[in-house]
XYZ file of C-alpha atoms in Angstrom:
306
model
C -20.088 -16.539 11.596
C -22.837 -18.588 9.938
C -25.266 -15.713 9.196
C -22.445 -13.370 8.295
C -21.266 -15.740 5.552
C -24.671 -16.720 4.158
C -23.795 -14.785 0.987
C -20.651 -16.895 0.456
C -20.110 -20.244 -1.250
C -18.045 -22.491 1.044
C -15.495 -24.551 -0.889
C -13.334 -27.259 0.666
C -9.670 -27.303 -0.304
C -10.006 -30.689 -2.072
C -12.729 -29.243 -4.281
C -10.909 -25.948 -4.850
C -7.645 -27.581 -5.972
C -9.482 -29.396 -8.780
C -10.601 -26.094 -10.305
C -7.225 -25.500 -11.943
C -5.426 -28.041 -14.119
C -1.940 -26.552 -14.172
C 0.485 -28.875 -12.391
C 3.565 -26.663 -12.701
C 4.314 -24.184 -9.933
C 5.940 -21.052 -11.453
C 8.397 -20.486 -8.593
C 11.046 -22.459 -6.736
C 11.193 -23.514 -3.087
C 14.009 -20.987 -2.572
C 11.849 -18.175 -3.952
C 8.975 -19.255 -1.734
C 11.254 -19.299 1.327
C 12.450 -15.784 0.506
C 8.962 -14.253 0.495
C 7.228 -16.058 3.336
C 7.086 -14.559 6.814
C 9.359 -16.464 9.167
C 6.495 -17.928 11.192
C 4.580 -19.078 8.104
C 4.589 -22.664 6.900
C 3.433 -22.288 3.303
C 4.551 -25.009 0.880
C 4.800 -25.427 -2.889
C 1.913 -27.883 -2.590
C -0.273 -25.108 -1.161
C 0.763 -22.827 -4.014
C -0.393 -25.551 -6.409
C -3.601 -26.446 -4.539
C -4.791 -22.983 -3.481
C -2.920 -20.096 -5.056
C -2.849 -21.205 -8.695
C -6.659 -21.623 -8.752
C -6.893 -18.241 -6.977
C -4.664 -16.634 -9.614
C -6.878 -18.104 -12.326
C -9.943 -16.638 -10.592
C -8.215 -13.241 -10.418
C -7.706 -13.499 -14.174
C -11.502 -13.888 -14.541
C -12.172 -10.877 -12.291
C -9.587 -8.838 -14.211
C -11.180 -9.636 -17.570
C -14.661 -8.824 -16.235
C -13.390 -5.517 -14.860
C -11.765 -4.620 -18.185
C -14.889 -5.568 -20.148
C -17.061 -3.419 -17.874
C -14.715 -0.430 -18.194
C -14.747 -0.784 -21.996
C -18.558 -1.025 -22.113
C -18.905 2.031 -19.864
C -16.579 4.027 -22.114
C -18.742 3.087 -25.130
C -21.887 4.103 -23.278
C -20.372 7.423 -22.179
C -18.666 7.923 -25.550
C -15.348 8.588 -23.845
C -11.853 7.205 -24.276
C -11.261 3.994 -22.319
C -8.329 4.802 -20.001
C -6.436 1.829 -18.557
C -6.816 1.577 -14.796
C -4.903 -0.616 -12.364
C -6.650 -3.686 -11.002
C -6.505 -3.164 -7.232
C -6.576 -6.112 -4.819
C -7.089 -5.526 -1.093
C -5.826 -8.154 1.375
C -7.026 -7.914 4.987
C -6.940 -10.007 8.156
C -5.575 -10.092 11.679
C -2.048 -9.390 12.829
C 0.077 -12.578 12.443
C -2.424 -14.393 10.198
C -0.132 -14.404 7.144
C -1.387 -11.494 5.000
C 2.120 -10.444 3.977
C 3.057 -13.884 2.687
C -0.201 -14.115 0.718
C 0.412 -10.649 -0.767
C 4.030 -11.269 -1.774
C 3.140 -14.663 -3.248
C 0.286 -13.222 -5.304
C 2.603 -10.466 -6.524
C 4.987 -13.069 -7.959
C 2.247 -15.304 -9.372
C 0.457 -12.405 -11.072
C 3.717 -11.086 -12.545
C 4.428 -14.528 -14.016
C 0.862 -15.137 -15.178
C 0.510 -11.719 -16.838
C 4.020 -11.617 -18.323
C 4.031 -7.955 -19.366
C 2.141 -6.621 -16.355
C 3.613 -4.353 -13.706
C 2.555 -5.685 -10.299
C 3.136 -3.440 -7.270
C 2.456 -4.097 -3.587
C 2.036 -1.691 -0.682
C 1.320 -2.248 2.982
C -0.878 0.144 4.925
C 1.732 0.205 7.721
C 3.210 3.077 5.735
C 0.053 5.077 6.424
C 0.388 4.834 10.198
C 1.010 8.178 11.833
C 4.647 8.469 13.034
C 5.230 7.499 16.676
C 5.770 11.153 17.589
C 2.261 12.027 16.356
C 0.758 8.996 18.123
C 2.496 10.046 21.367
C 1.207 13.625 21.036
C -2.328 12.273 20.601
C -1.933 9.808 23.487
C -2.628 6.770 21.299
C 0.795 5.123 20.907
C -0.549 2.056 22.725
C -3.345 1.909 20.129
C -1.045 1.558 17.144
C -2.944 -0.514 14.593
C -6.348 0.738 15.742
C -8.278 2.768 13.135
C -7.408 6.131 14.706
C -3.654 5.430 14.354
C -3.803 5.563 10.542
C -3.811 8.570 8.264
C -6.799 7.256 6.337
C -7.201 10.443 4.302
C -3.669 9.993 2.966
C -4.435 6.355 2.124
C -7.628 7.340 0.287
C -5.792 10.095 -1.611
C -3.136 7.566 -2.636
C -5.706 5.071 -3.938
C -7.589 7.814 -5.789
C -4.369 9.037 -7.415
C -3.350 5.523 -8.521
C -6.872 4.693 -9.756
C -6.675 7.777 -11.969
C -3.471 6.548 -13.600
C -1.061 8.904 -11.853
C 2.118 8.098 -9.910
C 2.434 8.618 -6.167
C 5.068 8.473 -3.410
C 4.058 7.042 -0.040
C 5.752 6.703 3.371
C 7.630 3.552 4.361
C 7.269 1.752 7.714
C 9.965 -0.362 9.384
C 9.163 -3.101 11.901
C 12.784 -2.986 13.049
C 12.498 0.596 14.318
C 8.725 0.267 14.912
C 8.100 3.587 13.150
C 7.797 5.419 9.837
C 11.264 5.708 8.254
C 12.240 9.412 8.007
C 12.961 10.725 4.485
C 12.182 7.413 2.794
C 9.318 6.847 0.355
C 8.025 4.158 -1.993
C 7.126 5.337 -5.498
C 4.179 3.654 -7.186
C 3.921 4.472 -10.873
C 1.180 3.249 -13.255
C 0.873 -0.389 -12.132
C -1.315 -2.895 -13.957
C -1.992 -4.593 -10.629
C -1.748 -3.051 -7.180
C -1.929 -5.225 -4.052
C -2.816 -3.297 -0.891
C -2.204 -5.301 2.278
C -3.139 -4.349 5.837
C -5.378 -5.010 8.822
C -7.424 -1.908 8.001
C -8.010 -2.139 4.261
C -11.761 -2.731 4.521
C -12.213 0.120 7.029
C -12.488 3.872 7.107
C -14.086 5.025 10.356
C -12.832 8.588 9.814
C -15.103 8.990 6.801
C -18.185 6.772 6.837
C -19.158 7.909 3.343
C -16.059 6.505 1.667
C -14.276 3.244 2.442
C -10.825 2.122 1.361
C -12.449 -0.988 -0.115
C -14.481 1.195 -2.505
C -11.308 1.352 -4.609
C -10.779 -2.409 -4.751
C -11.585 -4.554 -7.756
C -11.131 -7.633 -5.580
C -11.059 -7.999 -1.789
C -9.442 -10.971 -0.013
C -9.656 -11.700 3.734
C -7.163 -14.119 5.340
C -8.936 -15.816 8.245
C -8.192 -18.276 11.067
C -9.546 -19.242 14.464
C -8.576 -16.747 17.167
C -6.726 -19.343 19.280
C -4.486 -20.205 16.339
C -3.756 -16.555 15.513
C -2.761 -15.914 19.140
C -0.329 -18.852 19.050
C 1.158 -17.611 15.776
C 1.503 -14.092 17.189
C 3.382 -15.352 20.255
C 5.582 -17.610 18.095
C 6.424 -14.669 15.851
C 7.163 -12.440 18.846
C 9.661 -14.974 20.213
C 11.383 -15.239 16.831
C 11.584 -11.436 16.602
C 13.258 -11.435 20.019
C 15.801 -13.989 18.822
C 16.631 -11.903 15.763
C 17.019 -8.754 17.882
C 19.489 -10.245 20.392
C 22.594 -8.922 18.613
C 21.093 -5.751 17.102
C 20.881 -2.808 19.546
C 19.081 -0.701 16.902
C 16.236 -3.175 16.651
C 13.068 -2.107 18.506
C 12.789 -5.554 20.118
C 16.371 -5.519 21.433
C 15.285 -3.781 24.674
C 13.072 -6.757 25.523
C 15.985 -9.191 25.227
C 17.470 -7.607 28.355
C 14.476 -8.653 30.486
C 13.569 -12.066 31.966
C 11.843 -14.200 29.316
C 8.715 -14.916 31.382
C 8.231 -11.182 31.967
C 8.585 -10.413 28.256
C 6.239 -13.257 27.287
C 3.665 -11.896 29.752
C 3.958 -8.481 28.081
C 3.387 -10.087 24.675
C 0.315 -11.925 25.975
C -1.049 -8.653 27.383
C -0.370 -6.905 24.062
C -2.260 -9.626 22.248
C -5.235 -9.514 24.573
C -5.644 -5.772 25.054
C -4.487 -4.479 21.651
C -4.416 -7.060 18.844
C -7.369 -9.193 19.956
C -9.420 -6.121 20.854
C -8.648 -4.600 17.448
C -9.507 -7.877 15.699
C -12.843 -8.316 17.452
C -13.986 -4.696 17.241
C -12.630 -3.443 13.927
C -11.054 -6.121 11.710
C -13.274 -9.211 11.867
C -16.537 -7.220 11.425
C -15.244 -6.210 7.958
C -14.731 -9.835 6.858
C -18.056 -9.988 4.985
C -16.898 -7.111 2.737
C -14.430 -9.506 1.119
C -15.031 -11.242 -2.196
C -12.877 -14.197 -1.138
C -12.069 -15.515 2.350
C -9.063 -17.825 2.748
C -9.456 -19.771 6.006
C -6.375 -21.310 7.620
C -6.291 -24.331 9.904
C -4.056 -24.919 12.921
C -1.056 -25.893 10.765
C -1.194 -22.571 8.812
C -2.558 -24.362 5.739
C -5.647 -23.032 3.971
C -8.417 -25.589 4.474
C -11.508 -23.706 3.262
C -12.233 -20.982 0.747
C -15.349 -18.793 0.847
C -16.372 -17.155 -2.416
C -19.002 -14.428 -2.450
C -22.045 -15.567 -4.421
């Protein structure tokens, strides 16, 4: 990791938290509880120490992006069209990307009071299970080939050009794309795009999803910790599915626990870990900011691209 991050400034949390003087957190504990994933342990203190300075830094990036767009329009003698500021958030399964994304959505909406802040997850760009089965890659869901990357690129291009777009919706409860349901994204000021694959595009090496980002954030942690969090989350999903026959995980509640836990460990090793090591982690250096989490889920180090 050392050589890979030589182009990053490493900042300890104690240093980072001093970079922002605001001592008021613009959301309540109840609001924080409602947006965090159920295996996350984020606190209001972390919002104050880490996410408020991060929001302030995003403000700086946003202003720089707007100034550049204005200067380019003067140079080209064209009308300066407003474009959304697009933030990509990547990282492993179970590392806490969703919580980071939802939290930033709230903080940005309250920092930029008249801004429209939208969030999408790239799960919606997975091929439906039927297509994955036909291609023999259902067991590789989450790997690059399981995503309709052309559709994702078309979506980003459409939004970047100021147009509205409807995209598919994915449900973890049914473990599939929801039929006849879409999410409409219409002229946002900020767009947060969250997913394990947002720095990738192996189907088209000439154009990457991250080419559309104004800011790229990678949520990082040691592999041993991510595995523990994944297994914790799996067990909580099982608990939730006990009384819901329509839930994808309900079928596993009918099996002996040790057998199901062994299946989860195999899934981690042969699918999620393999995907992390081969496709996700190698894209980490494409980020502008890396948020590193310690064993207790708390962010302990921040890496900022020089």
